[in-house]
Amino acid sequence: MPLWDWSYAFSILPDLLLALVTTIEITVLGSVVALLLGLVIAVLRRARIPVLDQVLWAFVELVRSTPLLVQVFFLFFALPRFGIELSAFVIGVLALGVHYATYTSEVYRAGIDAVPQGQWEAATALSLPRSRVWTGVVLPQAIPRVLPALGNYVISMFKEVPLLLAIGVVEVVNEARELGSETFRYVEPYTIAGVLFLLLSYPASLLVRRLERRRVSA
């Protein structure tokens, strides 16, 4: 049996590409959750509301200090006990989104803290509404500063999606595993899966590096 069979590789490529679409969908949806929830957490923690700030701090530390796979299993097996029935796909999006939201929240906080204090004082002197201070003064300055770091987390999330094979999500690595188990040929499906990840994640990392260089030179 040859180590590599091109005809077999081409025959399984459509199935792997279809599974890759699922991987990208989970990454995009998880990124939306992570970026929005992370921003909410950062803004609420910046407000330093008693009790809520401590609760958010504890939540962030708990999520960041436990493995993502444990969190995936917890949501997958615990939520049905509370009468919440969600598909493995949705569980994966929520698990990845919430996990990375705890990291993006710290990135946002760093960007917010980097806004000069004079900007806050000027907004206060002009008696701007609190919402206007955030949307018109602070966030337009803070978010561009942290875009490269946010981009890195999105790339990391993309590479973490294969963990969801543990709950049956048919993403590209799980599809490669299933194809291999049908024919007992694993070299081709896993190699193609790795190449597909490389073809997407490497250009994305180059884009993030370009953003970093532009931010430094700006």
mmCIF file with all atom_site columns, C-alpha atoms in Angstrom:
data_model
loop_
_atom_site.group_PDB
_atom_site.id
_atom_site.type_symbol
_atom_site.label_atom_id
_atom_site.label_alt_id
_atom_site.label_comp_id
_atom_site.label_asym_id
_atom_site.label_entity_id
_atom_site.label_seq_id
_atom_site.pdbx_PDB_ins_code
_atom_site.Cartn_x
_atom_site.Cartn_y
_atom_site.Cartn_z
_atom_site.occupancy
_atom_site.B_iso_or_equiv
_atom_site.pdbx_formal_charge
_atom_site.auth_seq_id
_atom_site.auth_comp_id
_atom_site.auth_asym_id
_atom_site.auth_atom_id
_atom_site.pdbx_PDB_model_num
ATOM 1   C CA . MET A 1 1   ? 0.000   0.000  0.000  1.00 0.00 ? 1   MET A CA 1
ATOM 2   C CA . PRO A 1 2   ? 1.571   3.344  -1.035 1.00 0.00 ? 2   PRO A CA 1
ATOM 3   C CA . LEU A 1 3   ? 2.122   5.965  1.622  1.00 0.00 ? 3   LEU A CA 1
ATOM 4   C CA . TRP A 1 4   ? 0.192   8.559  -0.411 1.00 0.00 ? 4   TRP A CA 1
ATOM 5   C CA . ASP A 1 5   ? -2.655  7.900  -2.845 1.00 0.00 ? 5   ASP A CA 1
ATOM 6   C CA . TRP A 1 6   ? -3.478  10.934 -4.973 1.00 0.00 ? 6   TRP A CA 1
ATOM 7   C CA . SER A 1 7   ? -6.759  9.532  -6.277 1.00 0.00 ? 7   SER A CA 1
ATOM 8   C CA . TYR A 1 8   ? -7.945  8.916  -2.723 1.00 0.00 ? 8   TYR A CA 1
ATOM 9   C CA . ALA A 1 9   ? -6.773  12.365 -1.653 1.00 0.00 ? 9   ALA A CA 1
ATOM 10  C CA . PHE A 1 10  ? -8.771  14.060 -4.406 1.00 0.00 ? 10  PHE A CA 1
ATOM 11  C CA . SER A 1 11  ? -11.830 11.923 -3.673 1.00 0.00 ? 11  SER A CA 1
ATOM 12  C CA . ILE A 1 12  ? -12.014 13.044 -0.032 1.00 0.00 ? 12  ILE A CA 1
ATOM 13  C CA . LEU A 1 13  ? -11.170 16.689 -0.688 1.00 0.00 ? 13  LEU A CA 1
ATOM 14  C CA . PRO A 1 14  ? -14.819 17.810 -1.202 1.00 0.00 ? 14  PRO A CA 1
ATOM 15  C CA . ASP A 1 15  ? -15.850 16.303 2.154  1.00 0.00 ? 15  ASP A CA 1
ATOM 16  C CA . LEU A 1 16  ? -12.949 17.998 3.926  1.00 0.00 ? 16  LEU A CA 1
ATOM 17  C CA . LEU A 1 17  ? -13.724 21.335 2.285  1.00 0.00 ? 17  LEU A CA 1
ATOM 18  C CA . LEU A 1 18  ? -17.347 21.061 3.403  1.00 0.00 ? 18  LEU A CA 1
ATOM 19  C CA . ALA A 1 19  ? -16.185 20.347 6.952  1.00 0.00 ? 19  ALA A CA 1
ATOM 20  C CA . LEU A 1 20  ? -13.817 23.309 6.685  1.00 0.00 ? 20  LEU A CA 1
ATOM 21  C CA . VAL A 1 21  ? -16.834 25.531 6.054  1.00 0.00 ? 21  VAL A CA 1
ATOM 22  C CA . THR A 1 22  ? -18.226 24.362 9.402  1.00 0.00 ? 22  THR A CA 1
ATOM 23  C CA . THR A 1 23  ? -14.892 25.171 11.035 1.00 0.00 ? 23  THR A CA 1
ATOM 24  C CA . ILE A 1 24  ? -14.956 28.679 9.579  1.00 0.00 ? 24  ILE A CA 1
ATOM 25  C CA . GLU A 1 25  ? -18.585 29.202 10.611 1.00 0.00 ? 25  GLU A CA 1
ATOM 26  C CA . ILE A 1 26  ? -17.798 28.255 14.202 1.00 0.00 ? 26  ILE A CA 1
ATOM 27  C CA . THR A 1 27  ? -14.763 30.547 14.182 1.00 0.00 ? 27  THR A CA 1
ATOM 28  C CA . VAL A 1 28  ? -16.719 33.517 12.835 1.00 0.00 ? 28  VAL A CA 1
ATOM 29  C CA . LEU A 1 29  ? -19.669 33.091 15.196 1.00 0.00 ? 29  LEU A CA 1
ATOM 30  C CA . GLY A 1 30  ? -17.407 32.376 18.165 1.00 0.00 ? 30  GLY A CA 1
ATOM 31  C CA . SER A 1 31  ? -15.359 35.472 17.341 1.00 0.00 ? 31  SER A CA 1
ATOM 32  C CA . VAL A 1 32  ? -18.495 37.623 17.305 1.00 0.00 ? 32  VAL A CA 1
ATOM 33  C CA . VAL A 1 33  ? -19.416 36.315 20.765 1.00 0.00 ? 33  VAL A CA 1
ATOM 34  C CA . ALA A 1 34  ? -15.868 36.770 22.058 1.00 0.00 ? 34  ALA A CA 1
ATOM 35  C CA . LEU A 1 35  ? -15.416 40.292 20.711 1.00 0.00 ? 35  LEU A CA 1
ATOM 36  C CA . LEU A 1 36  ? -18.806 41.601 21.844 1.00 0.00 ? 36  LEU A CA 1
ATOM 37  C CA . LEU A 1 37  ? -18.896 39.862 25.220 1.00 0.00 ? 37  LEU A CA 1
ATOM 38  C CA . GLY A 1 38  ? -15.281 40.785 25.885 1.00 0.00 ? 38  GLY A CA 1
ATOM 39  C CA . LEU A 1 39  ? -16.075 44.443 25.220 1.00 0.00 ? 39  LEU A CA 1
ATOM 40  C CA . VAL A 1 40  ? -19.073 44.329 27.558 1.00 0.00 ? 40  VAL A CA 1
ATOM 41  C CA . ILE A 1 41  ? -16.973 42.763 30.310 1.00 0.00 ? 41  ILE A CA 1
ATOM 42  C CA . ALA A 1 42  ? -14.210 45.348 29.838 1.00 0.00 ? 42  ALA A CA 1
ATOM 43  C CA . VAL A 1 43  ? -16.604 48.296 29.975 1.00 0.00 ? 43  VAL A CA 1
ATOM 44  C CA . LEU A 1 44  ? -18.437 46.957 33.035 1.00 0.00 ? 44  LEU A CA 1
ATOM 45  C CA . ARG A 1 45  ? -15.175 46.303 34.857 1.00 0.00 ? 45  ARG A CA 1
ATOM 46  C CA . ARG A 1 46  ? -13.985 49.790 33.978 1.00 0.00 ? 46  ARG A CA 1
ATOM 47  C CA . ALA A 1 47  ? -17.133 51.134 35.656 1.00 0.00 ? 47  ALA A CA 1
ATOM 48  C CA . ARG A 1 48  ? -16.007 49.449 38.910 1.00 0.00 ? 48  ARG A CA 1
ATOM 49  C CA . ILE A 1 49  ? -19.523 48.701 40.083 1.00 0.00 ? 49  ILE A CA 1
ATOM 50  C CA . PRO A 1 50  ? -19.375 47.131 43.576 1.00 0.00 ? 50  PRO A CA 1
ATOM 51  C CA . VAL A 1 51  ? -20.040 43.375 43.682 1.00 0.00 ? 51  VAL A CA 1
ATOM 52  C CA . LEU A 1 52  ? -20.444 43.187 39.883 1.00 0.00 ? 52  LEU A CA 1
ATOM 53  C CA . ASP A 1 53  ? -16.767 43.983 39.400 1.00 0.00 ? 53  ASP A CA 1
ATOM 54  C CA . GLN A 1 54  ? -15.786 41.195 41.810 1.00 0.00 ? 54  GLN A CA 1
ATOM 55  C CA . VAL A 1 55  ? -18.161 38.749 40.121 1.00 0.00 ? 55  VAL A CA 1
ATOM 56  C CA . LEU A 1 56  ? -16.749 39.552 36.680 1.00 0.00 ? 56  LEU A CA 1
ATOM 57  C CA . TRP A 1 57  ? -13.186 39.269 37.982 1.00 0.00 ? 57  TRP A CA 1
ATOM 58  C CA . ALA A 1 58  ? -13.950 35.840 39.449 1.00 0.00 ? 58  ALA A CA 1
ATOM 59  C CA . PHE A 1 59  ? -15.639 34.725 36.228 1.00 0.00 ? 59  PHE A CA 1
ATOM 60  C CA . VAL A 1 60  ? -12.717 35.836 34.067 1.00 0.00 ? 60  VAL A CA 1
ATOM 61  C CA . GLU A 1 61  ? -10.184 34.135 36.331 1.00 0.00 ? 61  GLU A CA 1
ATOM 62  C CA . LEU A 1 62  ? -12.232 30.925 36.502 1.00 0.00 ? 62  LEU A CA 1
ATOM 63  C CA . VAL A 1 63  ? -12.597 30.642 32.732 1.00 0.00 ? 63  VAL A CA 1
ATOM 64  C CA . ARG A 1 64  ? -8.984  31.539 32.023 1.00 0.00 ? 64  ARG A CA 1
ATOM 65  C CA . SER A 1 65  ? -7.706  29.075 34.639 1.00 0.00 ? 65  SER A CA 1
ATOM 66  C CA . THR A 1 66  ? -9.561  26.017 33.356 1.00 0.00 ? 66  THR A CA 1
ATOM 67  C CA . PRO A 1 67  ? -9.013  24.116 30.080 1.00 0.00 ? 67  PRO A CA 1
ATOM 68  C CA . LEU A 1 68  ? -11.264 24.939 27.162 1.00 0.00 ? 68  LEU A CA 1
ATOM 69  C CA . LEU A 1 69  ? -12.061 21.248 26.666 1.00 0.00 ? 69  LEU A CA 1
ATOM 70  C CA . VAL A 1 70  ? -13.372 21.011 30.242 1.00 0.00 ? 70  VAL A CA 1
ATOM 71  C CA . GLN A 1 71  ? -15.617 24.006 29.579 1.00 0.00 ? 71  GLN A CA 1
ATOM 72  C CA . VAL A 1 72  ? -16.904 22.402 26.372 1.00 0.00 ? 72  VAL A CA 1
ATOM 73  C CA . PHE A 1 73  ? -17.769 19.195 28.236 1.00 0.00 ? 73  PHE A CA 1
ATOM 74  C CA . PHE A 1 74  ? -19.371 21.154 31.076 1.00 0.00 ? 74  PHE A CA 1
ATOM 75  C CA . LEU A 1 75  ? -21.706 23.061 28.752 1.00 0.00 ? 75  LEU A CA 1
ATOM 76  C CA . PHE A 1 76  ? -22.467 19.976 26.666 1.00 0.00 ? 76  PHE A CA 1
ATOM 77  C CA . PHE A 1 77  ? -23.384 17.749 29.607 1.00 0.00 ? 77  PHE A CA 1
ATOM 78  C CA . ALA A 1 78  ? -24.548 20.246 32.249 1.00 0.00 ? 78  ALA A CA 1
ATOM 79  C CA . LEU A 1 79  ? -26.928 22.472 30.288 1.00 0.00 ? 79  LEU A CA 1
ATOM 80  C CA . PRO A 1 80  ? -29.380 19.641 29.511 1.00 0.00 ? 80  PRO A CA 1
ATOM 81  C CA . ARG A 1 81  ? -29.675 19.067 33.279 1.00 0.00 ? 81  ARG A CA 1
ATOM 82  C CA . PHE A 1 82  ? -31.164 22.570 33.477 1.00 0.00 ? 82  PHE A CA 1
ATOM 83  C CA . GLY A 1 83  ? -33.529 21.919 30.598 1.00 0.00 ? 83  GLY A CA 1
ATOM 84  C CA . ILE A 1 84  ? -31.401 23.767 28.028 1.00 0.00 ? 84  ILE A CA 1
ATOM 85  C CA . GLU A 1 85  ? -31.069 21.646 24.913 1.00 0.00 ? 85  GLU A CA 1
ATOM 86  C CA . LEU A 1 86  ? -28.578 23.015 22.390 1.00 0.00 ? 86  LEU A CA 1
ATOM 87  C CA . SER A 1 87  ? -26.856 21.411 19.436 1.00 0.00 ? 87  SER A CA 1
ATOM 88  C CA . ALA A 1 88  ? -23.170 20.533 19.587 1.00 0.00 ? 88  ALA A CA 1
ATOM 89  C CA . PHE A 1 89  ? -22.542 23.275 17.023 1.00 0.00 ? 89  PHE A CA 1
ATOM 90  C CA . VAL A 1 90  ? -24.118 25.943 19.241 1.00 0.00 ? 90  VAL A CA 1
ATOM 91  C CA . ILE A 1 91  ? -22.367 24.592 22.337 1.00 0.00 ? 91  ILE A CA 1
ATOM 92  C CA . GLY A 1 92  ? -19.069 24.865 20.499 1.00 0.00 ? 92  GLY A CA 1
ATOM 93  C CA . VAL A 1 93  ? -19.720 28.454 19.464 1.00 0.00 ? 93  VAL A CA 1
ATOM 94  C CA . LEU A 1 94  ? -20.703 29.437 23.016 1.00 0.00 ? 94  LEU A CA 1
ATOM 95  C CA . ALA A 1 95  ? -17.785 27.634 24.633 1.00 0.00 ? 95  ALA A CA 1
ATOM 96  C CA . LEU A 1 96  ? -15.213 29.181 22.305 1.00 0.00 ? 96  LEU A CA 1
ATOM 97  C CA . GLY A 1 97  ? -16.878 32.603 22.438 1.00 0.00 ? 97  GLY A CA 1
ATOM 98  C CA . VAL A 1 98  ? -17.097 32.783 26.215 1.00 0.00 ? 98  VAL A CA 1
ATOM 99  C CA . HIS A 1 99  ? -13.606 31.329 26.690 1.00 0.00 ? 99  HIS A CA 1
ATOM 100 C CA . TYR A 1 100 ? -11.973 33.871 24.405 1.00 0.00 ? 100 TYR A CA 1
ATOM 101 C CA . ALA A 1 101 ? -14.164 36.711 25.686 1.00 0.00 ? 101 ALA A CA 1
ATOM 102 C CA . THR A 1 102 ? -12.230 36.535 28.948 1.00 0.00 ? 102 THR A CA 1
ATOM 103 C CA . TYR A 1 103 ? -9.029  37.146 27.003 1.00 0.00 ? 103 TYR A CA 1
ATOM 104 C CA . THR A 1 104 ? -10.377 39.830 24.691 1.00 0.00 ? 104 THR A CA 1
ATOM 105 C CA . SER A 1 105 ? -11.805 41.665 27.718 1.00 0.00 ? 105 SER A CA 1
ATOM 106 C CA . GLU A 1 106 ? -8.276  42.121 29.042 1.00 0.00 ? 106 GLU A CA 1
ATOM 107 C CA . VAL A 1 107 ? -7.114  43.297 25.629 1.00 0.00 ? 107 VAL A CA 1
ATOM 108 C CA . TYR A 1 108 ? -9.918  45.851 25.518 1.00 0.00 ? 108 TYR A CA 1
ATOM 109 C CA . ARG A 1 109 ? -9.061  47.007 29.041 1.00 0.00 ? 109 ARG A CA 1
ATOM 110 C CA . ALA A 1 110 ? -5.483  47.612 27.981 1.00 0.00 ? 110 ALA A CA 1
ATOM 111 C CA . GLY A 1 111 ? -6.666  49.659 25.023 1.00 0.00 ? 111 GLY A CA 1
ATOM 112 C CA . ILE A 1 112 ? -9.075  51.659 27.175 1.00 0.00 ? 112 ILE A CA 1
ATOM 113 C CA . ASP A 1 113 ? -6.407  52.333 29.798 1.00 0.00 ? 113 ASP A CA 1
ATOM 114 C CA . ALA A 1 114 ? -4.119  53.595 27.009 1.00 0.00 ? 114 ALA A CA 1
ATOM 115 C CA . VAL A 1 115 ? -6.530  56.409 26.144 1.00 0.00 ? 115 VAL A CA 1
ATOM 116 C CA . PRO A 1 116 ? -4.966  59.603 27.581 1.00 0.00 ? 116 PRO A CA 1
ATOM 117 C CA . GLN A 1 117 ? -6.579  60.804 30.793 1.00 0.00 ? 117 GLN A CA 1
ATOM 118 C CA . GLY A 1 118 ? -6.973  64.208 29.202 1.00 0.00 ? 118 GLY A CA 1
ATOM 119 C CA . GLN A 1 119 ? -9.517  62.732 26.793 1.00 0.00 ? 119 GLN A CA 1
ATOM 120 C CA . TRP A 1 120 ? -11.687 61.613 29.696 1.00 0.00 ? 120 TRP A CA 1
ATOM 121 C CA . GLU A 1 121 ? -11.322 64.995 31.398 1.00 0.00 ? 121 GLU A CA 1
ATOM 122 C CA . ALA A 1 122 ? -12.181 66.883 28.208 1.00 0.00 ? 122 ALA A CA 1
ATOM 123 C CA . ALA A 1 123 ? -15.312 64.775 27.709 1.00 0.00 ? 123 ALA A CA 1
ATOM 124 C CA . THR A 1 124 ? -16.327 65.459 31.310 1.00 0.00 ? 124 THR A CA 1
ATOM 125 C CA . ALA A 1 125 ? -15.721 69.187 30.902 1.00 0.00 ? 125 ALA A CA 1
ATOM 126 C CA . LEU A 1 126 ? -17.996 69.187 27.850 1.00 0.00 ? 126 LEU A CA 1
ATOM 127 C CA . SER A 1 127 ? -20.701 67.413 29.872 1.00 0.00 ? 127 SER A CA 1
ATOM 128 C CA . LEU A 1 128 ? -21.010 64.670 27.290 1.00 0.00 ? 128 LEU A CA 1
ATOM 129 C CA . PRO A 1 129 ? -23.410 61.823 28.131 1.00 0.00 ? 129 PRO A CA 1
ATOM 130 C CA . ARG A 1 130 ? -21.646 58.719 29.413 1.00 0.00 ? 130 ARG A CA 1
ATOM 131 C CA . SER A 1 131 ? -22.708 56.710 26.376 1.00 0.00 ? 131 SER A CA 1
ATOM 132 C CA . ARG A 1 132 ? -21.343 59.415 24.074 1.00 0.00 ? 132 ARG A CA 1
ATOM 133 C CA . VAL A 1 133 ? -18.024 59.426 25.931 1.00 0.00 ? 133 VAL A CA 1
ATOM 134 C CA . TRP A 1 134 ? -17.629 55.707 25.246 1.00 0.00 ? 134 TRP A CA 1
ATOM 135 C CA . THR A 1 135 ? -18.899 55.585 21.661 1.00 0.00 ? 135 THR A CA 1
ATOM 136 C CA . GLY A 1 136 ? -17.500 58.898 20.461 1.00 0.00 ? 136 GLY A CA 1
ATOM 137 C CA . VAL A 1 137 ? -14.277 59.366 22.405 1.00 0.00 ? 137 VAL A CA 1
ATOM 138 C CA . VAL A 1 138 ? -12.906 56.294 24.156 1.00 0.00 ? 138 VAL A CA 1
ATOM 139 C CA . LEU A 1 139 ? -13.697 53.258 21.995 1.00 0.00 ? 139 LEU A CA 1
ATOM 140 C CA . PRO A 1 140 ? -12.729 54.875 18.646 1.00 0.00 ? 140 PRO A CA 1
ATOM 141 C CA . GLN A 1 141 ? -9.264  55.404 20.127 1.00 0.00 ? 141 GLN A CA 1
ATOM 142 C CA . ALA A 1 142 ? -8.989  52.181 22.128 1.00 0.00 ? 142 ALA A CA 1
ATOM 143 C CA . ILE A 1 143 ? -10.139 49.573 19.618 1.00 0.00 ? 143 ILE A CA 1
ATOM 144 C CA . PRO A 1 144 ? -7.695  50.394 16.785 1.00 0.00 ? 144 PRO A CA 1
ATOM 145 C CA . ARG A 1 145 ? -4.833  50.031 19.275 1.00 0.00 ? 145 ARG A CA 1
ATOM 146 C CA . VAL A 1 146 ? -5.793  46.458 20.114 1.00 0.00 ? 146 VAL A CA 1
ATOM 147 C CA . LEU A 1 147 ? -6.862  45.124 16.702 1.00 0.00 ? 147 LEU A CA 1
ATOM 148 C CA . PRO A 1 148 ? -3.652  43.080 16.209 1.00 0.00 ? 148 PRO A CA 1
ATOM 149 C CA . ALA A 1 149 ? -4.076  41.371 19.579 1.00 0.00 ? 149 ALA A CA 1
ATOM 150 C CA . LEU A 1 150 ? -7.731  40.655 18.848 1.00 0.00 ? 150 LEU A CA 1
ATOM 151 C CA . GLY A 1 151 ? -6.737  39.226 15.480 1.00 0.00 ? 151 GLY A CA 1
ATOM 152 C CA . ASN A 1 152 ? -4.296  36.859 17.151 1.00 0.00 ? 152 ASN A CA 1
ATOM 153 C CA . TYR A 1 153 ? -7.049  35.528 19.385 1.00 0.00 ? 153 TYR A CA 1
ATOM 154 C CA . VAL A 1 154 ? -9.321  34.938 16.397 1.00 0.00 ? 154 VAL A CA 1
ATOM 155 C CA . ILE A 1 155 ? -6.557  32.905 14.748 1.00 0.00 ? 155 ILE A CA 1
ATOM 156 C CA . SER A 1 156 ? -6.043  30.954 17.964 1.00 0.00 ? 156 SER A CA 1
ATOM 157 C CA . MET A 1 157 ? -9.758  30.238 18.135 1.00 0.00 ? 157 MET A CA 1
ATOM 158 C CA . PHE A 1 158 ? -9.693  28.920 14.569 1.00 0.00 ? 158 PHE A CA 1
ATOM 159 C CA . LYS A 1 159 ? -6.992  26.445 15.545 1.00 0.00 ? 159 LYS A CA 1
ATOM 160 C CA . GLU A 1 160 ? -8.907  25.403 18.696 1.00 0.00 ? 160 GLU A CA 1
ATOM 161 C CA . VAL A 1 161 ? -12.086 24.419 16.833 1.00 0.00 ? 161 VAL A CA 1
ATOM 162 C CA . PRO A 1 162 ? -10.861 20.785 16.394 1.00 0.00 ? 162 PRO A CA 1
ATOM 163 C CA . LEU A 1 163 ? -11.331 20.327 20.141 1.00 0.00 ? 163 LEU A CA 1
ATOM 164 C CA . LEU A 1 164 ? -15.047 20.220 19.405 1.00 0.00 ? 164 LEU A CA 1
ATOM 165 C CA . LEU A 1 165 ? -14.672 16.791 17.830 1.00 0.00 ? 165 LEU A CA 1
ATOM 166 C CA . ALA A 1 166 ? -14.945 15.590 21.438 1.00 0.00 ? 166 ALA A CA 1
ATOM 167 C CA . ILE A 1 167 ? -18.670 16.461 21.385 1.00 0.00 ? 167 ILE A CA 1
ATOM 168 C CA . GLY A 1 168 ? -19.285 15.297 17.837 1.00 0.00 ? 168 GLY A CA 1
ATOM 169 C CA . VAL A 1 169 ? -18.993 18.510 15.837 1.00 0.00 ? 169 VAL A CA 1
ATOM 170 C CA . VAL A 1 170 ? -18.056 17.528 12.296 1.00 0.00 ? 170 VAL A CA 1
ATOM 171 C CA . GLU A 1 171 ? -15.347 20.073 11.646 1.00 0.00 ? 171 GLU A CA 1
ATOM 172 C CA . VAL A 1 172 ? -12.405 19.416 9.367  1.00 0.00 ? 172 VAL A CA 1
ATOM 173 C CA . VAL A 1 173 ? -10.267 17.343 11.759 1.00 0.00 ? 173 VAL A CA 1
ATOM 174 C CA . ASN A 1 174 ? -13.216 15.225 12.881 1.00 0.00 ? 174 ASN A CA 1
ATOM 175 C CA . GLU A 1 175 ? -14.128 14.661 9.234  1.00 0.00 ? 175 GLU A CA 1
ATOM 176 C CA . ALA A 1 176 ? -10.537 13.591 8.544  1.00 0.00 ? 176 ALA A CA 1
ATOM 177 C CA . ARG A 1 177 ? -10.745 11.140 11.442 1.00 0.00 ? 177 ARG A CA 1
ATOM 178 C CA . GLU A 1 178 ? -14.000 9.662  10.168 1.00 0.00 ? 178 GLU A CA 1
ATOM 179 C CA . LEU A 1 179 ? -12.694 9.364  6.611  1.00 0.00 ? 179 LEU A CA 1
ATOM 180 C CA . GLY A 1 180 ? -9.579  7.654  7.880  1.00 0.00 ? 180 GLY A CA 1
ATOM 181 C CA . SER A 1 181 ? -11.576 5.199  9.987  1.00 0.00 ? 181 SER A CA 1
ATOM 182 C CA . GLU A 1 182 ? -13.599 4.167  6.938  1.00 0.00 ? 182 GLU A CA 1
ATOM 183 C CA . THR A 1 183 ? -10.597 3.238  4.796  1.00 0.00 ? 183 THR A CA 1
ATOM 184 C CA . PHE A 1 184 ? -7.835  2.900  7.400  1.00 0.00 ? 184 PHE A CA 1
ATOM 185 C CA . ARG A 1 185 ? -5.883  5.510  5.442  1.00 0.00 ? 185 ARG A CA 1
ATOM 186 C CA . TYR A 1 186 ? -5.094  8.384  7.775  1.00 0.00 ? 186 TYR A CA 1
ATOM 187 C CA . VAL A 1 187 ? -2.113  10.060 6.124  1.00 0.00 ? 187 VAL A CA 1
ATOM 188 C CA . GLU A 1 188 ? -4.083  11.741 3.352  1.00 0.00 ? 188 GLU A CA 1
ATOM 189 C CA . PRO A 1 189 ? -7.056  13.108 5.346  1.00 0.00 ? 189 PRO A CA 1
ATOM 190 C CA . TYR A 1 190 ? -4.974  14.416 8.237  1.00 0.00 ? 190 TYR A CA 1
ATOM 191 C CA . THR A 1 191 ? -2.370  15.903 5.918  1.00 0.00 ? 191 THR A CA 1
ATOM 192 C CA . ILE A 1 192 ? -5.016  17.685 3.869  1.00 0.00 ? 192 ILE A CA 1
ATOM 193 C CA . ALA A 1 193 ? -6.691  18.937 7.045  1.00 0.00 ? 193 ALA A CA 1
ATOM 194 C CA . GLY A 1 194 ? -3.371  20.335 8.241  1.00 0.00 ? 194 GLY A CA 1
ATOM 195 C CA . VAL A 1 195 ? -2.708  22.003 4.900  1.00 0.00 ? 195 VAL A CA 1
ATOM 196 C CA . LEU A 1 196 ? -6.179  23.602 4.917  1.00 0.00 ? 196 LEU A CA 1
ATOM 197 C CA . PHE A 1 197 ? -5.508  25.057 8.369  1.00 0.00 ? 197 PHE A CA 1
ATOM 198 C CA . LEU A 1 198 ? -2.138  26.334 7.183  1.00 0.00 ? 198 LEU A CA 1
ATOM 199 C CA . LEU A 1 199 ? -3.603  27.945 4.061  1.00 0.00 ? 199 LEU A CA 1
ATOM 200 C CA . LEU A 1 200 ? -6.023  29.962 6.182  1.00 0.00 ? 200 LEU A CA 1
ATOM 201 C CA . SER A 1 201 ? -4.156  30.656 9.405  1.00 0.00 ? 201 SER A CA 1
ATOM 202 C CA . TYR A 1 202 ? -0.800  31.666 7.909  1.00 0.00 ? 202 TYR A CA 1
ATOM 203 C CA . PRO A 1 203 ? -2.137  34.463 5.643  1.00 0.00 ? 203 PRO A CA 1
ATOM 204 C CA . ALA A 1 204 ? -4.265  35.639 8.571  1.00 0.00 ? 204 ALA A CA 1
ATOM 205 C CA . SER A 1 205 ? -1.181  35.807 10.790 1.00 0.00 ? 205 SER A CA 1
ATOM 206 C CA . LEU A 1 206 ? 0.629   37.817 8.112  1.00 0.00 ? 206 LEU A CA 1
ATOM 207 C CA . LEU A 1 207 ? -2.279  40.258 8.047  1.00 0.00 ? 207 LEU A CA 1
ATOM 208 C CA . VAL A 1 208 ? -2.119  40.627 11.823 1.00 0.00 ? 208 VAL A CA 1
ATOM 209 C CA . ARG A 1 209 ? 1.632   41.309 11.656 1.00 0.00 ? 209 ARG A CA 1
ATOM 210 C CA . ARG A 1 210 ? 0.983   43.966 9.029  1.00 0.00 ? 210 ARG A CA 1
ATOM 211 C CA . LEU A 1 211 ? -1.561  45.610 11.329 1.00 0.00 ? 211 LEU A CA 1
ATOM 212 C CA . GLU A 1 212 ? 0.997   45.545 14.136 1.00 0.00 ? 212 GLU A CA 1
ATOM 213 C CA . ARG A 1 213 ? 3.633   47.214 11.964 1.00 0.00 ? 213 ARG A CA 1
ATOM 214 C CA . ARG A 1 214 ? 1.177   49.884 10.835 1.00 0.00 ? 214 ARG A CA 1
ATOM 215 C CA . ARG A 1 215 ? 0.192   50.589 14.427 1.00 0.00 ? 215 ARG A CA 1
ATOM 216 C CA . VAL A 1 216 ? 3.814   50.910 15.518 1.00 0.00 ? 216 VAL A CA 1
ATOM 217 C CA . SER A 1 217 ? 4.686   53.214 12.612 1.00 0.00 ? 217 SER A CA 1
ATOM 218 C CA . ALA A 1 218 ? 1.537   55.338 13.046 1.00 0.00 ? 218 ALA A CA 1
#
